[in-house]
Amino acid sequence: MNDCQKVREFFSLALEHETSQFEQKLVDGHLAICGDCRQEWLEFEESQSMLAALPRVTVSASFEDRVMAAMREAVRESRPAPEWRSTEAEPSWWQGWFPRLGLAGAAASLVALVTFGQFLPGRGNGPAGTAGLNHPSAVTAQVTPVVDRLEDRFPDLPPEVLRSLDEESYVLDRMTVRPAMSGGQRVVAPVSDEAGGAVFITF
Amino acid sequence: MKPEPKETPANPFENVPDEDLMDHCVLGSEAAFADLVRRYKTRIVNLIYRFIRDHQRAEDLAQEVFVRVFLHRERYRKSGKFSTWIFTIAVNLAKNEIRRKVRLRNTSSLEGLAEVAGSSGFFLKDDKPPPDRDLERDQLNVLVNAAIQKLPQRYRTALVLRDIEGLSYEEIGDILQIPGGTVRSRINRARLMLKEKLKPHLRTGA
């Protein structure tokens, strides 16, 4: 880099009076002896004056209102759409039990059907009300309260069902009821007599 | 003697620093945001105008800048100056607009060319001076504007931020994400290039 190039590197700093003493001496000394750089400096100064004199564009009077309206619109759009809620009210804690009670009701109805169906006339050889269930042990499921060792009471139940009953079942109206095991099936197992057994009901 | 009623300041945010106004914005204060718009509208519109030379479009983009400021107000970190943050958004939007216009200009469609040429005169024509102003002064302004437009974008950005908006070298470095030494040399180079473009119109021109 020759002296001229070096000095022109300092033009901006010199214009803004940001040069060090040493740098300013270098610039002044060179401009004193170099006509080309002196001319460059004058042109540099004038072009910067023209730039500084450039008028600012004015902003429309409605600009602020437009910005505020656009901001509000953008805020509205950026909000997540409200989720569609069920028209049903959020269930309270006791309502959470309602399906279970419904299930229990169904189970109780089943027991009632089985129990009172026995006394219906002309229902064939089997216990009354069991034809639809096609499970003979269901008819006797009415007496014994639930016991700890379910497998003793339900020897015919598959082990996985017994395990799930152990873990999650509860007792309602002498029935052990477990919510869906798989595929929407629920197990309603009557507290059994010695014969044991279970009725599977699909809701 | 009745005490004189104390004058309530017309603007409660008048002496509040920008950075503190942003705190109010984060809490959802529209009034604080409106004050920031008042403070920066001229600078932002002018900055964008120097890039695209289309006044209406410059206002539209400036509006977009402010909307982004509000929408992303929680991203602003108080450790940095608010002016740096908003100028960064404005420069990026202006650059995007230039890219969009260049893409349009490069299309072979007459419609696209008409949009570039007609809406802003971007790169293609000089501003026409309004008739009710001093002709010589306006002609000079036109020449300077045209010379700025002809600078390569990186030099134009640095020059506009420094010489039109008066930002510090440090702020420009933050906005353009380049070191201070590069900012200085880029601005000096931009000024020398501008001088060369204006040379035929300078009184001191050789």
mmCIF file of C-alpha atoms in Angstrom:
data_model
loop_
_atom_site.group_PDB
_atom_site.id
_atom_site.type_symbol
_atom_site.label_atom_id
_atom_site.label_comp_id
_atom_site.label_asym_id
_atom_site.label_seq_id
_atom_site.Cartn_x
_atom_site.Cartn_y
_atom_site.Cartn_z
ATOM 1 C CA MET A 1 0.000 0.000 0.000
ATOM 2 C CA ASN A 2 1.514 3.303 -1.041
ATOM 3 C CA ASP A 3 1.315 6.486 0.983
ATOM 4 C CA CYS A 4 -1.698 7.829 -0.932
ATOM 5 C CA GLN A 5 -3.738 4.692 -0.295
ATOM 6 C CA LYS A 6 -2.668 4.636 3.330
ATOM 7 C CA VAL A 7 -3.698 8.230 3.866
ATOM 8 C CA ARG A 8 -7.082 7.753 2.158
ATOM 9 C CA GLU A 9 -7.795 4.916 4.593
ATOM 10 C CA PHE A 10 -7.812 7.585 7.281
ATOM 11 C CA PHE A 11 -10.195 9.960 5.528
ATOM 12 C CA SER A 12 -13.274 8.909 7.465
ATOM 13 C CA LEU A 13 -11.509 9.014 10.795
ATOM 14 C CA ALA A 14 -10.046 12.427 9.943
ATOM 15 C CA LEU A 15 -13.454 13.710 8.942
ATOM 16 C CA GLU A 16 -14.902 12.596 12.269
ATOM 17 C CA HIS A 17 -11.867 13.808 14.203
ATOM 18 C CA GLU A 18 -11.278 10.289 15.402
ATOM 19 C CA THR A 19 -7.662 10.010 14.325
ATOM 20 C CA SER A 20 -4.880 9.734 16.828
ATOM 21 C CA GLN A 21 -2.330 12.506 16.949
ATOM 22 C CA PHE A 22 0.113 10.382 15.004
ATOM 23 C CA GLU A 23 -2.463 9.500 12.339
ATOM 24 C CA GLN A 24 -3.532 13.122 11.942
ATOM 25 C CA LYS A 25 0.076 14.219 11.492
ATOM 26 C CA LEU A 26 0.483 11.558 8.819
ATOM 27 C CA VAL A 27 -2.604 12.777 6.952
ATOM 28 C CA ASP A 28 -1.754 16.482 7.220
ATOM 29 C CA GLY A 29 1.833 15.886 6.185
ATOM 30 C CA HIS A 30 0.818 13.904 3.145
ATOM 31 C CA LEU A 31 -1.898 16.308 2.028
ATOM 32 C CA ALA A 32 0.633 19.129 2.207
ATOM 33 C CA ILE A 33 2.818 17.482 -0.394
ATOM 34 C CA CYS A 34 0.345 15.468 -2.507
ATOM 35 C CA GLY A 35 -1.983 17.434 -4.806
ATOM 36 C CA ASP A 36 -3.972 14.350 -5.843
ATOM 37 C CA CYS A 37 -4.798 13.393 -2.286
ATOM 38 C CA ARG A 38 -5.575 16.986 -1.416
ATOM 39 C CA GLN A 39 -8.081 17.033 -4.280
ATOM 40 C CA GLU A 40 -9.462 13.691 -3.117
ATOM 41 C CA TRP A 41 -9.871 15.078 0.369
ATOM 42 C CA LEU A 42 -11.786 18.136 -0.840
ATOM 43 C CA GLU A 43 -14.115 15.973 -2.900
ATOM 44 C CA PHE A 44 -14.538 13.607 0.001
ATOM 45 C CA GLU A 45 -15.539 16.454 2.286
ATOM 46 C CA GLU A 46 -18.000 17.882 -0.242
ATOM 47 C CA SER A 47 -19.667 14.579 -0.991
ATOM 48 C CA GLN A 48 -20.109 14.022 2.717
ATOM 49 C CA SER A 49 -21.691 17.461 3.064
ATOM 50 C CA MET A 50 -24.158 16.586 0.334
ATOM 51 C CA LEU A 51 -24.970 13.361 2.072
ATOM 52 C CA ALA A 52 -25.489 15.138 5.370
ATOM 53 C CA ALA A 53 -27.811 17.645 3.705
ATOM 54 C CA LEU A 54 -30.072 14.927 2.406
ATOM 55 C CA PRO A 55 -33.536 15.688 3.777
ATOM 56 C CA ARG A 56 -35.350 13.064 5.764
ATOM 57 C CA VAL A 57 -38.517 11.728 4.290
ATOM 58 C CA THR A 58 -41.601 12.608 6.241
ATOM 59 C CA VAL A 59 -43.863 9.989 7.683
ATOM 60 C CA SER A 60 -47.599 9.982 6.994
ATOM 61 C CA ALA A 61 -49.801 11.371 9.728
ATOM 62 C CA SER A 62 -51.764 8.136 9.830
ATOM 63 C CA PHE A 63 -48.676 5.988 10.247
ATOM 64 C CA GLU A 64 -48.948 5.502 14.005
ATOM 65 C CA ASP A 65 -52.618 4.574 13.826
ATOM 66 C CA ARG A 66 -51.905 2.087 11.094
ATOM 67 C CA VAL A 67 -49.102 0.520 13.106
ATOM 68 C CA MET A 68 -51.300 0.182 16.195
ATOM 69 C CA ALA A 69 -54.125 -1.357 14.173
ATOM 70 C CA ALA A 70 -51.724 -3.754 12.459
ATOM 71 C CA MET A 71 -50.192 -4.677 15.801
ATOM 72 C CA ARG A 72 -53.604 -5.488 17.320
ATOM 73 C CA GLU A 73 -54.543 -7.515 14.283
ATOM 74 C CA ALA A 74 -51.254 -9.418 14.421
ATOM 75 C CA VAL A 75 -51.729 -10.128 18.116
ATOM 76 C CA ARG A 76 -55.221 -11.470 17.439
ATOM 77 C CA GLU A 77 -53.914 -13.691 14.675
ATOM 78 C CA SER A 78 -51.010 -14.961 16.740
ATOM 79 C CA ARG A 79 -53.256 -16.158 19.533
ATOM 80 C CA PRO A 80 -54.030 -19.889 19.349
ATOM 81 C CA ALA A 81 -57.580 -20.635 18.275
ATOM 82 C CA PRO A 82 -59.784 -21.450 21.260
ATOM 83 C CA GLU A 83 -60.242 -25.156 21.681
ATOM 84 C CA TRP A 84 -63.709 -26.409 21.107
ATOM 85 C CA ARG A 85 -64.949 -27.622 24.404
ATOM 86 C CA SER A 86 -67.614 -30.155 24.935
ATOM 87 C CA THR A 87 -70.958 -28.628 25.791
ATOM 88 C CA GLU A 88 -70.948 -30.871 28.826
ATOM 89 C CA ALA A 89 -69.531 -29.321 31.919
ATOM 90 C CA GLU A 90 -66.205 -30.549 33.171
ATOM 91 C CA PRO A 91 -66.988 -33.491 35.468
ATOM 92 C CA SER A 92 -66.348 -32.877 39.097
ATOM 93 C CA TRP A 93 -64.545 -35.409 41.193
ATOM 94 C CA TRP A 94 -67.673 -37.303 42.068
ATOM 95 C CA GLN A 95 -68.909 -37.205 38.536
ATOM 96 C CA GLY A 96 -65.735 -38.967 37.554
ATOM 97 C CA TRP A 97 -67.128 -41.913 39.336
ATOM 98 C CA PHE A 98 -70.364 -41.781 37.450
ATOM 99 C CA PRO A 99 -69.341 -44.070 34.593
ATOM 100 C CA ARG A 100 -68.204 -46.548 37.133
ATOM 101 C CA LEU A 101 -71.487 -46.296 38.906
ATOM 102 C CA GLY A 102 -73.117 -46.759 35.547
ATOM 103 C CA LEU A 103 -71.048 -49.810 35.059
ATOM 104 C CA ALA A 104 -71.925 -50.977 38.510
ATOM 105 C CA GLY A 105 -75.549 -50.359 37.712
ATOM 106 C CA ALA A 106 -75.252 -52.498 34.643
ATOM 107 C CA ALA A 107 -73.571 -55.188 36.654
ATOM 108 C CA ALA A 108 -76.240 -54.938 39.334
ATOM 109 C CA SER A 109 -78.903 -55.215 36.652
ATOM 110 C CA LEU A 110 -77.175 -58.241 35.357
ATOM 111 C CA VAL A 111 -77.152 -59.790 38.794
ATOM 112 C CA ALA A 112 -80.792 -58.862 39.260
ATOM 113 C CA LEU A 113 -81.640 -60.341 35.920
ATOM 114 C CA VAL A 114 -79.814 -63.483 36.769
ATOM 115 C CA THR A 115 -81.250 -63.682 40.242
ATOM 116 C CA PHE A 116 -84.849 -62.857 39.548
ATOM 117 C CA GLY A 117 -84.806 -64.569 36.208
ATOM 118 C CA GLN A 118 -84.604 -67.853 38.035
ATOM 119 C CA PHE A 119 -88.182 -67.397 39.101
ATOM 120 C CA LEU A 120 -89.516 -66.710 35.678
ATOM 121 C CA PRO A 121 -91.647 -69.595 34.419
ATOM 122 C CA GLY A 122 -90.902 -71.691 31.367
ATOM 123 C CA ARG A 123 -87.275 -70.832 30.890
ATOM 124 C CA GLY A 124 -86.025 -74.333 30.237
ATOM 125 C CA ASN A 125 -83.680 -76.430 32.287
ATOM 126 C CA GLY A 126 -80.982 -73.976 32.963
ATOM 127 C CA PRO A 127 -81.226 -71.264 35.470
ATOM 128 C CA ALA A 128 -83.565 -68.595 34.309
ATOM 129 C CA GLY A 129 -81.992 -65.557 32.621
ATOM 130 C CA THR A 130 -78.737 -67.227 31.708
ATOM 131 C CA ALA A 131 -79.584 -68.108 28.157
ATOM 132 C CA GLY A 132 -78.242 -64.866 26.766
ATOM 133 C CA LEU A 133 -75.147 -64.954 28.881
ATOM 134 C CA ASN A 134 -74.413 -68.552 28.084
ATOM 135 C CA HIS A 135 -72.359 -68.892 31.194
ATOM 136 C CA PRO A 136 -73.773 -71.089 33.862
ATOM 137 C CA SER A 137 -71.599 -69.854 36.668
ATOM 138 C CA ALA A 138 -72.951 -66.337 36.399
ATOM 139 C CA VAL A 139 -76.243 -67.299 37.943
ATOM 140 C CA THR A 140 -74.711 -68.167 41.250
ATOM 141 C CA ALA A 141 -72.643 -65.054 41.524
ATOM 142 C CA GLN A 142 -74.489 -63.407 44.327
ATOM 143 C CA VAL A 143 -73.430 -64.269 47.790
ATOM 144 C CA THR A 144 -69.852 -64.177 48.826
ATOM 145 C CA PRO A 145 -68.064 -60.884 49.314
ATOM 146 C CA VAL A 146 -64.883 -60.312 47.449
ATOM 147 C CA VAL A 147 -61.924 -62.152 48.801
ATOM 148 C CA ASP A 148 -58.266 -61.469 48.713
ATOM 149 C CA ARG A 149 -57.250 -64.479 46.748
ATOM 150 C CA LEU A 150 -59.195 -63.919 43.588
ATOM 151 C CA GLU A 151 -57.581 -66.789 41.798
ATOM 152 C CA ASP A 152 -59.114 -69.122 44.339
ATOM 153 C CA ARG A 153 -62.499 -67.721 43.553
ATOM 154 C CA PHE A 154 -62.027 -67.493 39.808
ATOM 155 C CA PRO A 155 -60.038 -70.513 38.854
ATOM 156 C CA ASP A 156 -61.218 -70.325 35.286
ATOM 157 C CA LEU A 157 -60.070 -66.799 34.648
ATOM 158 C CA PRO A 158 -56.901 -66.474 32.630
ATOM 159 C CA PRO A 159 -53.908 -65.473 34.738
ATOM 160 C CA GLU A 160 -53.544 -62.106 32.998
ATOM 161 C CA VAL A 161 -57.130 -61.229 33.886
ATOM 162 C CA LEU A 162 -56.528 -62.257 37.470
ATOM 163 C CA ARG A 163 -53.442 -60.128 37.602
ATOM 164 C CA SER A 164 -55.313 -57.156 36.261
ATOM 165 C CA LEU A 165 -58.111 -57.742 38.711
ATOM 166 C CA ASP A 166 -55.605 -57.787 41.490
ATOM 167 C CA GLU A 167 -54.127 -54.557 40.437
ATOM 168 C CA GLU A 168 -57.035 -52.479 39.340
ATOM 169 C CA SER A 169 -60.320 -54.056 40.190
ATOM 170 C CA TYR A 170 -62.697 -52.733 42.739
ATOM 171 C CA VAL A 171 -65.816 -54.029 44.254
ATOM 172 C CA LEU A 172 -69.267 -52.713 43.696
ATOM 173 C CA ASP A 173 -72.358 -54.467 44.744
ATOM 174 C CA ARG A 174 -70.650 -57.759 45.130
ATOM 175 C CA MET A 175 -69.117 -57.546 41.726
ATOM 176 C CA THR A 176 -65.498 -56.966 40.861
ATOM 177 C CA VAL A 177 -65.341 -54.507 38.064
ATOM 178 C CA ARG A 178 -62.371 -53.505 36.066
ATOM 179 C CA PRO A 179 -62.254 -50.815 33.447
ATOM 180 C CA ALA A 180 -61.352 -51.647 29.894
ATOM 181 C CA MET A 181 -58.598 -54.205 29.557
ATOM 182 C CA SER A 182 -58.135 -53.819 25.866
ATOM 183 C CA GLY A 183 -60.120 -52.887 22.866
ATOM 184 C CA GLY A 184 -62.835 -51.269 24.935
ATOM 185 C CA GLN A 185 -63.700 -54.425 26.813
ATOM 186 C CA ARG A 186 -64.531 -54.287 30.431
ATOM 187 C CA VAL A 187 -64.547 -57.185 32.736
ATOM 188 C CA VAL A 188 -67.305 -57.665 35.178
ATOM 189 C CA ALA A 189 -66.561 -60.585 37.345
ATOM 190 C CA PRO A 190 -69.153 -61.552 39.880
ATOM 191 C CA VAL A 191 -67.945 -62.414 43.321
ATOM 192 C CA SER A 192 -68.276 -66.051 42.775
ATOM 193 C CA ASP A 193 -69.430 -69.115 44.551
ATOM 194 C CA GLU A 194 -67.295 -72.164 44.764
ATOM 195 C CA ALA A 195 -67.684 -72.827 41.084
ATOM 196 C CA GLY A 196 -66.036 -69.500 40.254
ATOM 197 C CA GLY A 197 -66.383 -67.934 36.881
ATOM 198 C CA ALA A 198 -66.712 -64.613 35.162
ATOM 199 C CA VAL A 199 -68.970 -62.795 32.813
ATOM 200 C CA PHE A 200 -67.358 -60.635 30.181
ATOM 201 C CA ILE A 201 -69.410 -57.721 29.102
ATOM 202 C CA THR A 202 -68.512 -55.423 26.263
ATOM 203 C CA PHE A 203 -69.846 -51.913 26.566
ATOM 204 C CA MET B 1 -52.866 32.266 47.359
ATOM 205 C CA LYS B 2 -53.864 29.219 45.455
ATOM 206 C CA PRO B 3 -51.082 26.861 44.619
ATOM 207 C CA GLU B 4 -50.661 26.455 40.957
ATOM 208 C CA PRO B 5 -51.910 23.129 39.785
ATOM 209 C CA LYS B 6 -49.096 20.816 38.902
ATOM 210 C CA GLU B 7 -48.797 20.151 35.257
ATOM 211 C CA THR B 8 -49.133 16.519 34.507
ATOM 212 C CA PRO B 9 -46.801 15.345 31.792
ATOM 213 C CA ALA B 10 -48.601 14.741 28.536
ATOM 214 C CA ASN B 11 -46.621 11.627 27.969
ATOM 215 C CA PRO B 12 -45.899 9.430 30.985
ATOM 216 C CA PHE B 13 -43.133 7.665 29.088
ATOM 217 C CA GLU B 14 -41.379 10.816 27.943
ATOM 218 C CA ASN B 15 -38.192 10.322 29.900
ATOM 219 C CA VAL B 16 -38.260 6.568 30.056
ATOM 220 C CA PRO B 17 -35.378 4.860 28.239
ATOM 221 C CA ASP B 18 -36.277 2.671 25.272
ATOM 222 C CA GLU B 19 -35.090 -0.421 27.056
ATOM 223 C CA ASP B 20 -37.443 0.223 29.982
ATOM 224 C CA LEU B 21 -40.306 0.899 27.599
ATOM 225 C CA MET B 22 -39.757 -2.583 26.274
ATOM 226 C CA ASP B 23 -40.374 -3.901 29.793
ATOM 227 C CA HIS B 24 -43.781 -2.240 29.657
ATOM 228 C CA CYS B 25 -44.377 -3.697 26.205
ATOM 229 C CA VAL B 26 -43.580 -7.167 27.482
ATOM 230 C CA LEU B 27 -46.311 -6.645 30.049
ATOM 231 C CA GLY B 28 -48.634 -5.736 27.196
ATOM 232 C CA SER B 29 -48.649 -1.939 27.438
ATOM 233 C CA GLU B 30 -49.906 -0.512 24.170
ATOM 234 C CA ALA B 31 -49.108 3.001 25.364
ATOM 235 C CA ALA B 32 -45.449 2.112 25.801
ATOM 236 C CA PHE B 33 -45.386 0.530 22.397
ATOM 237 C CA ALA B 34 -47.046 3.609 20.867
ATOM 238 C CA ASP B 35 -44.301 5.723 22.393
ATOM 239 C CA LEU B 36 -41.607 3.572 20.824
ATOM 240 C CA VAL B 37 -43.373 3.941 17.481
ATOM 241 C CA ARG B 38 -43.371 7.714 17.916
ATOM 242 C CA ARG B 39 -39.676 7.728 18.770
ATOM 243 C CA TYR B 40 -38.503 5.541 15.927
ATOM 244 C CA LYS B 41 -40.971 5.940 13.086
ATOM 245 C CA THR B 42 -39.000 8.607 11.208
ATOM 246 C CA ARG B 43 -35.678 6.849 11.555
ATOM 247 C CA ILE B 44 -37.041 3.470 10.517
ATOM 248 C CA VAL B 45 -39.007 4.805 7.552
ATOM 249 C CA ASN B 46 -35.955 6.797 6.411
ATOM 250 C CA LEU B 47 -33.604 3.887 6.824
ATOM 251 C CA ILE B 48 -35.797 1.635 4.707
ATOM 252 C CA TYR B 49 -36.435 4.391 2.214
ATOM 253 C CA ARG B 50 -32.679 4.696 1.569
ATOM 254 C CA PHE B 51 -32.696 1.075 0.551
ATOM 255 C CA ILE B 52 -35.763 0.924 -1.625
ATOM 256 C CA ARG B 53 -36.625 4.550 -2.522
ATOM 257 C CA ASP B 54 -40.331 3.904 -2.429
ATOM 258 C CA HIS B 55 -41.983 5.994 0.228
ATOM 259 C CA GLN B 56 -45.218 4.037 0.517
ATOM 260 C CA ARG B 57 -43.460 0.719 0.542
ATOM 261 C CA ALA B 58 -40.968 2.058 3.087
ATOM 262 C CA GLU B 59 -43.884 2.906 5.399
ATOM 263 C CA ASP B 60 -45.427 -0.520 4.873
ATOM 264 C CA LEU B 61 -42.167 -2.212 5.757
ATOM 265 C CA ALA B 62 -41.632 0.094 8.728
ATOM 266 C CA GLN B 63 -45.078 -0.906 9.931
ATOM 267 C CA GLU B 64 -44.006 -4.524 9.643
ATOM 268 C CA VAL B 65 -40.878 -3.730 11.653
ATOM 269 C CA PHE B 66 -42.950 -2.336 14.530
ATOM 270 C CA VAL B 67 -45.406 -5.196 14.451
ATOM 271 C CA ARG B 68 -42.509 -7.627 14.702
ATOM 272 C CA VAL B 69 -41.062 -5.669 17.595
ATOM 273 C CA PHE B 70 -44.303 -6.073 19.509
ATOM 274 C CA LEU B 71 -44.929 -9.690 18.567
ATOM 275 C CA HIS B 72 -41.374 -10.704 19.477
ATOM 276 C CA ARG B 73 -40.977 -8.326 22.397
ATOM 277 C CA GLU B 74 -40.139 -11.151 24.766
ATOM 278 C CA ARG B 75 -37.120 -12.044 22.662
ATOM 279 C CA TYR B 76 -35.539 -8.661 23.242
ATOM 280 C CA ARG B 77 -32.659 -8.850 25.698
ATOM 281 C CA LYS B 78 -32.089 -5.762 27.739
ATOM 282 C CA SER B 79 -28.344 -6.282 27.642
ATOM 283 C CA GLY B 80 -28.379 -4.824 24.137
ATOM 284 C CA LYS B 81 -29.614 -1.425 23.018
ATOM 285 C CA PHE B 82 -33.166 -1.327 21.755
ATOM 286 C CA SER B 83 -32.083 0.812 18.793
ATOM 287 C CA THR B 84 -29.666 -1.894 17.672
ATOM 288 C CA TRP B 85 -32.414 -4.484 17.880
ATOM 289 C CA ILE B 86 -34.994 -2.529 15.920
ATOM 290 C CA PHE B 87 -32.456 -1.413 13.299
ATOM 291 C CA THR B 88 -31.399 -5.022 12.829
ATOM 292 C CA ILE B 89 -35.010 -5.983 12.139
ATOM 293 C CA ALA B 90 -35.383 -3.051 9.744
ATOM 294 C CA VAL B 91 -32.163 -3.788 7.852
ATOM 295 C CA ASN B 92 -33.128 -7.434 7.465
ATOM 296 C CA LEU B 93 -36.567 -6.543 6.161
ATOM 297 C CA ALA B 94 -35.093 -4.006 3.752
ATOM 298 C CA LYS B 95 -32.622 -6.580 2.471
ATOM 299 C CA ASN B 96 -35.426 -9.079 1.983
ATOM 300 C CA GLU B 97 -37.330 -6.465 0.029
ATOM 301 C CA ILE B 98 -34.314 -5.856 -2.188
ATOM 302 C CA ARG B 99 -33.990 -9.591 -2.833
ATOM 303 C CA ARG B 100 -37.668 -9.761 -3.669
ATOM 304 C CA LYS B 101 -37.343 -6.868 -6.096
ATOM 305 C CA VAL B 102 -34.249 -8.331 -7.705
ATOM 306 C CA ARG B 103 -36.096 -11.616 -8.188
ATOM 307 C CA LEU B 104 -38.947 -9.693 -9.726
ATOM 308 C CA ARG B 105 -36.582 -7.747 -11.929
ATOM 309 C CA ASN B 106 -35.001 -10.948 -13.104
ATOM 310 C CA THR B 107 -38.295 -12.387 -14.188
ATOM 311 C CA SER B 108 -38.950 -12.167 -17.857
ATOM 312 C CA SER B 109 -42.553 -11.218 -17.257
ATOM 313 C CA LEU B 110 -43.478 -7.714 -18.323
ATOM 314 C CA GLU B 111 -45.760 -7.501 -15.329
ATOM 315 C CA GLY B 112 -42.864 -8.130 -12.969
ATOM 316 C CA LEU B 113 -40.708 -5.557 -14.662
ATOM 317 C CA ALA B 114 -43.497 -3.055 -14.573
ATOM 318 C CA GLU B 115 -43.848 -3.558 -10.831
ATOM 319 C CA VAL B 116 -40.166 -2.981 -10.230
ATOM 320 C CA ALA B 117 -39.982 0.017 -12.476
ATOM 321 C CA GLY B 118 -43.309 1.529 -11.637
ATOM 322 C CA SER B 119 -43.717 1.214 -7.911
ATOM 323 C CA SER B 120 -40.415 2.464 -6.693
ATOM 324 C CA GLY B 121 -38.022 3.171 -9.459
ATOM 325 C CA PHE B 122 -35.742 0.809 -7.619
ATOM 326 C CA PHE B 123 -32.402 0.714 -9.422
ATOM 327 C CA LEU B 124 -34.038 1.947 -12.589
ATOM 328 C CA LYS B 125 -34.852 5.579 -12.313
ATOM 329 C CA ASP B 126 -34.205 8.614 -10.174
ATOM 330 C CA ASP B 127 -36.782 10.315 -8.040
ATOM 331 C CA LYS B 128 -38.539 13.105 -9.824
ATOM 332 C CA PRO B 129 -38.254 16.316 -7.856
ATOM 333 C CA PRO B 130 -41.530 17.843 -6.785
ATOM 334 C CA PRO B 131 -42.159 21.106 -8.664
ATOM 335 C CA ASP B 132 -42.666 23.301 -5.626
ATOM 336 C CA ARG B 133 -39.195 22.914 -4.235
ATOM 337 C CA ASP B 134 -35.902 24.489 -5.017
ATOM 338 C CA LEU B 135 -34.829 22.796 -8.191
ATOM 339 C CA GLU B 136 -31.109 22.792 -7.631
ATOM 340 C CA ARG B 137 -31.344 21.425 -4.126
ATOM 341 C CA ASP B 138 -33.750 18.747 -5.184
ATOM 342 C CA GLN B 139 -31.614 17.778 -8.117
ATOM 343 C CA LEU B 140 -28.660 17.364 -5.786
ATOM 344 C CA ASN B 141 -30.743 15.220 -3.468
ATOM 345 C CA VAL B 142 -31.795 13.106 -6.390
ATOM 346 C CA LEU B 143 -28.192 12.667 -7.424
ATOM 347 C CA VAL B 144 -27.091 11.717 -3.932
ATOM 348 C CA ASN B 145 -29.940 9.253 -3.568
ATOM 349 C CA ALA B 146 -29.128 7.716 -6.909
ATOM 350 C CA ALA B 147 -25.453 7.456 -5.972
ATOM 351 C CA ILE B 148 -26.363 5.699 -2.712
ATOM 352 C CA GLN B 149 -28.518 3.245 -4.627
ATOM 353 C CA LYS B 150 -25.644 2.401 -6.915
ATOM 354 C CA LEU B 151 -23.391 1.325 -4.063
ATOM 355 C CA PRO B 152 -23.044 -2.405 -3.503
ATOM 356 C CA GLN B 153 -25.468 -3.444 -0.791
ATOM 357 C CA ARG B 154 -22.936 -4.141 1.971
ATOM 358 C CA TYR B 155 -21.415 -0.667 1.521
ATOM 359 C CA ARG B 156 -24.775 1.006 1.181
ATOM 360 C CA THR B 157 -26.009 -0.562 4.422
ATOM 361 C CA ALA B 158 -22.968 0.576 6.362
ATOM 362 C CA LEU B 159 -23.111 4.076 4.872
ATOM 363 C CA VAL B 160 -26.817 4.547 5.525
ATOM 364 C CA LEU B 161 -26.547 3.341 9.111
ATOM 365 C CA ARG B 162 -23.639 5.656 9.793
ATOM 366 C CA ASP B 163 -24.273 8.764 7.703
ATOM 367 C CA ILE B 164 -28.048 8.829 7.471
ATOM 368 C CA GLU B 165 -29.003 7.275 10.805
ATOM 369 C CA GLY B 166 -25.963 8.341 12.756
ATOM 370 C CA LEU B 167 -25.407 5.041 14.508
ATOM 371 C CA SER B 168 -22.152 4.365 16.286
ATOM 372 C CA TYR B 169 -19.575 2.037 14.791
ATOM 373 C CA GLU B 170 -20.254 -0.372 17.618
ATOM 374 C CA GLU B 171 -23.974 -0.454 16.925
ATOM 375 C CA ILE B 172 -23.368 -0.972 13.225
ATOM 376 C CA GLY B 173 -21.037 -3.840 14.057
ATOM 377 C CA ASP B 174 -23.764 -5.419 16.181
ATOM 378 C CA ILE B 175 -26.397 -4.987 13.488
ATOM 379 C CA LEU B 176 -24.252 -6.287 10.646
ATOM 380 C CA GLN B 177 -22.443 -8.758 12.878
ATOM 381 C CA ILE B 178 -19.003 -7.699 11.763
ATOM 382 C CA PRO B 179 -16.016 -6.551 13.836
ATOM 383 C CA GLY B 180 -15.394 -2.876 14.532
ATOM 384 C CA GLY B 181 -12.355 -2.704 12.263
ATOM 385 C CA THR B 182 -14.387 -4.065 9.365
ATOM 386 C CA VAL B 183 -17.135 -1.533 10.061
ATOM 387 C CA ARG B 184 -14.653 1.338 9.880
ATOM 388 C CA SER B 185 -12.979 0.186 6.693
ATOM 389 C CA ARG B 186 -16.327 -0.589 5.073
ATOM 390 C CA ILE B 187 -17.716 2.844 5.858
ATOM 391 C CA ASN B 188 -14.576 4.552 4.599
ATOM 392 C CA ARG B 189 -14.695 2.501 1.414
ATOM 393 C CA ALA B 190 -18.404 3.303 0.963
ATOM 394 C CA ARG B 191 -17.743 7.025 1.330
ATOM 395 C CA LEU B 192 -14.915 6.920 -1.186
ATOM 396 C CA MET B 193 -17.152 5.029 -3.611
ATOM 397 C CA LEU B 194 -19.937 7.557 -3.104
ATOM 398 C CA LYS B 195 -17.512 10.379 -3.778
ATOM 399 C CA GLU B 196 -16.483 8.758 -7.033
ATOM 400 C CA LYS B 197 -20.112 8.477 -8.122
ATOM 401 C CA LEU B 198 -20.791 12.102 -7.258
ATOM 402 C CA LYS B 199 -17.567 13.411 -8.722
ATOM 403 C CA PRO B 200 -19.092 14.825 -11.930
ATOM 404 C CA HIS B 201 -21.445 16.943 -9.840
ATOM 405 C CA LEU B 202 -19.009 18.228 -7.235
ATOM 406 C CA ARG B 203 -17.926 21.850 -7.228
ATOM 407 C CA THR B 204 -14.522 20.695 -6.087
ATOM 408 C CA GLY B 205 -14.485 17.928 -8.700
ATOM 409 C CA ALA B 206 -11.417 17.928 -10.865
#
